[in-house]
C-alpha cells in the first residue's frame, strides 16, 4: 500500500468524519471503523480488525482513540497513528469548546434534554449491534476457548459484583497464555 499524501489525507478524513458524526462513544464508532477500513477501503481484513479492536478494548483509555491509534499504527506506523489520533480527537475538542460557550443556554432546555435521551436509545441499539457482530465472529471462529471465555465473561459481568475491569484483565491474561502456549506448540512442531 503506497503511503503518499492522499493516503494520509484519506486516513485523517476517515477518522475525523467517524469521530465528528458519531454520538455515544467508542462502542458506537467501532462498527463504523470496521465498515470503513474493512469493507469500504479494504485496508484491513475482518479477522485482523477484530484483533486490533480487542487490543484497543483491553488498553486503558477511550476505545475510540485506542482503536484509532492501533489502526493508524498498523496501516502507517507512527505517522499513521498520529494522523488517526488527531483525526479522532479534533472533532470532540471543537464540539466541547463550542458547547462550553453555550452551556448555560442549553442546560435547562427540555427539548435538548429529550433529544439527548433519544440519542441514548440509539446508542444502546448500536452497542447491541456491536456485541452481536463481535459475538457472531467469535462463534463463527469455532474456537471453544474463545467461546467459553466470552460466555463466562458475560455471566461474571452480569451476575456478580466483580468490576468489569477485572473481567477484561482476566480475559486478556487468558488470551496471552493461550498465545504463548500456541507459539510454544508451533515452535515445538517445527523442530521435530
Coordinates of C-alpha atoms in Angstrom, one line a residue:
X1 CA 0.0 0.0 0.0
X2 CA 1.5 3.3 -1.1
X3 CA 1.7 5.9 1.6
X4 CA 1.5 9.3 0.0
X5 CA -0.2 12.5 0.9
X6 CA -3.5 11.2 -0.4
X7 CA -3.3 8.1 1.8
X8 CA -2.7 10.2 4.9
X9 CA -5.5 12.6 3.9
X10 CA -7.9 9.6 3.5
X11 CA -6.8 8.2 6.9
X12 CA -7.3 11.6 8.5
X13 CA -10.7 12.3 6.9
X14 CA -11.9 8.8 7.7
X15 CA -11.2 9.1 11.4
X16 CA -12.3 12.7 11.5
X17 CA -15.7 12.1 10.0
X18 CA -16.3 9.0 12.1
X19 CA -15.5 10.9 15.2
X20 CA -17.4 14.0 14.2
X21 CA -20.6 12.3 13.3
X22 CA -20.7 9.5 15.9
X23 CA -22.6 10.1 19.1
X24 CA -22.3 7.7 22.0
X25 CA -18.6 6.9 22.5
X26 CA -16.2 4.2 21.4
X27 CA -18.6 1.3 21.2
X28 CA -20.6 3.2 18.6
X29 CA -17.5 4.1 16.5
X30 CA -16.1 0.5 16.4
X31 CA -18.6 -0.9 13.8
X32 CA -18.2 2.2 11.7
X33 CA -14.4 1.9 11.8
X34 CA -14.8 -1.8 10.7
X35 CA -17.1 -0.8 7.9
X36 CA -14.7 2.0 6.7
X37 CA -11.4 0.2 7.0
X38 CA -12.5 -3.4 6.2
X39 CA -15.4 -3.1 3.8
X40 CA -15.0 0.3 2.1
X41 CA -11.3 0.9 1.9
X42 CA -10.3 -2.8 2.2
X43 CA -7.1 -1.8 4.1
X44 CA -7.6 -4.4 6.9
X45 CA -9.2 -7.8 6.8
X46 CA -12.1 -8.8 9.1
X47 CA -10.1 -11.0 11.4
X48 CA -7.2 -8.6 11.9
X49 CA -9.7 -5.8 12.6
X50 CA -11.3 -7.9 15.4
X51 CA -7.8 -8.5 16.8
X52 CA -7.0 -4.7 16.7
X53 CA -10.3 -3.8 18.4
X54 CA -9.7 -6.4 21.1
X55 CA -6.3 -4.9 21.8
X56 CA -7.9 -1.4 21.9
X57 CA -10.6 -2.6 24.3
X58 CA -8.1 -4.0 26.7
X59 CA -5.9 -0.9 26.8
X60 CA -6.7 1.8 29.3
X61 CA -8.3 4.9 27.8
X62 CA -11.1 5.7 25.4
X63 CA -11.7 2.9 23.0
X64 CA -12.3 5.3 20.0
X65 CA -8.8 6.8 20.5
X66 CA -7.2 3.5 21.3
X67 CA -8.7 1.9 18.1
X68 CA -7.6 4.9 16.0
X69 CA -4.1 4.7 17.3
X70 CA -3.8 0.9 16.7
X71 CA -5.4 1.1 13.3
X72 CA -3.2 4.1 12.3
X73 CA -0.1 2.4 13.5
X74 CA -1.0 -0.9 11.7
X75 CA -1.5 1.0 8.5
X76 CA 1.4 3.5 8.5
X77 CA 3.4 3.2 11.7
X78 CA 3.9 6.2 13.9
X79 CA 2.9 8.8 11.3
X80 CA -0.4 6.9 10.8
X81 CA -1.0 6.7 14.5
X82 CA -0.5 10.4 14.8
X83 CA -2.8 11.2 11.9
X84 CA -5.6 8.9 13.1
X85 CA -5.3 10.2 16.7
X86 CA -5.5 13.8 15.6
X87 CA -8.5 13.0 13.3
X88 CA -10.3 11.3 16.2
X89 CA -9.7 13.8 19.0
X90 CA -10.1 17.0 17.0
X91 CA -13.9 16.9 16.5
X92 CA -14.8 16.3 20.2
X93 CA -12.4 19.0 21.2
X94 CA -14.0 21.5 18.8
X95 CA -17.6 20.5 19.8
X96 CA -16.8 20.7 23.5
X97 CA -15.2 24.1 23.0
X98 CA -18.3 25.4 21.2
X99 CA -20.8 23.8 23.7
X100 CA -19.0 25.2 26.7
X101 CA -19.6 28.7 25.3
X102 CA -23.4 28.0 25.3
X103 CA -23.7 25.6 28.2
X104 CA -26.0 27.8 30.3
X105 CA -28.4 28.3 27.5
X106 CA -28.7 24.5 26.9
X107 CA -28.5 23.3 30.5
X108 CA -32.2 23.7 31.3
X109 CA -33.7 23.3 27.8
X110 CA -36.3 20.5 27.8
X111 CA -36.1 19.9 24.1
X112 CA -32.3 19.4 24.3
X113 CA -32.8 17.0 27.2
X114 CA -35.3 14.9 25.3
X115 CA -33.1 14.9 22.2
X116 CA -30.2 13.6 24.3
X117 CA -32.4 10.9 25.8
X118 CA -33.5 9.8 22.3
X119 CA -29.9 9.7 21.2
X120 CA -29.1 7.5 24.2
X121 CA -31.6 5.0 23.0
X122 CA -30.0 5.0 19.6
X123 CA -26.6 4.5 21.2
X124 CA -27.9 1.5 23.1
X125 CA -29.1 -0.1 19.8
X126 CA -25.7 0.4 18.2
X127 CA -24.0 -1.2 21.2
X128 CA -26.3 -4.2 21.0
X129 CA -25.3 -4.5 17.3
X130 CA -21.6 -4.3 18.1
X131 CA -22.0 -7.0 20.8
X132 CA -24.0 -9.2 18.4
X133 CA -21.4 -8.8 15.5
X134 CA -18.4 -9.5 17.7
X135 CA -20.1 -12.5 19.4
X136 CA -21.1 -13.8 15.9
X137 CA -17.4 -13.6 14.9
X138 CA -16.3 -15.5 18.0
X139 CA -18.8 -18.2 17.5
X140 CA -18.0 -18.4 13.7
X141 CA -14.3 -19.0 14.6
X142 CA -15.4 -22.2 16.3
X143 CA -12.6 -21.8 18.8
X144 CA -14.0 -23.3 22.0
X145 CA -11.7 -21.4 24.3
X146 CA -12.8 -18.1 22.9
X147 CA -16.5 -19.1 23.1
X148 CA -16.2 -20.3 26.7
X149 CA -14.3 -17.2 27.8
X150 CA -16.9 -15.0 26.1
X151 CA -19.8 -16.7 27.8
X152 CA -18.1 -16.8 31.2
X153 CA -17.1 -13.1 30.9
X154 CA -20.7 -12.2 30.2
X155 CA -22.0 -14.3 33.1
X156 CA -19.5 -12.8 35.5
X157 CA -20.1 -9.2 34.3
X158 CA -23.9 -9.6 34.5
X159 CA -24.4 -11.7 37.7
X160 CA -21.6 -10.9 40.0
X161 CA -20.3 -7.7 41.7
X162 CA -16.9 -8.1 40.1
X163 CA -15.7 -4.9 38.4
X164 CA -15.6 -5.3 34.6
X165 CA -12.0 -4.1 34.6
X166 CA -11.0 -7.3 36.4
X167 CA -13.0 -9.3 33.9
X168 CA -11.2 -7.6 31.0
X169 CA -7.8 -8.2 32.6
X170 CA -8.6 -11.9 33.2
X171 CA -9.7 -12.3 29.6
X172 CA -6.5 -10.6 28.5
X173 CA -4.4 -12.9 30.7
X174 CA -6.2 -16.0 29.3
X175 CA -5.6 -14.8 25.8
X176 CA -1.9 -14.1 26.5
X177 CA -1.4 -17.5 28.0
X178 CA -3.2 -19.1 25.0
X179 CA -1.0 -17.3 22.5
X180 CA 2.2 -18.3 24.4
X181 CA 1.1 -21.9 24.5
X182 CA 0.2 -21.9 20.8
X183 CA 3.6 -20.3 20.0
X184 CA 5.4 -22.9 22.0
X185 CA 3.4 -25.7 20.4
X186 CA 4.1 -24.3 16.9
X187 CA 7.9 -24.0 17.6
X188 CA 7.9 -27.5 19.1
X189 CA 6.3 -28.8 15.9
X190 CA 8.9 -27.0 13.7
X191 CA 11.9 -28.5 15.5
X192 CA 10.6 -32.1 15.1

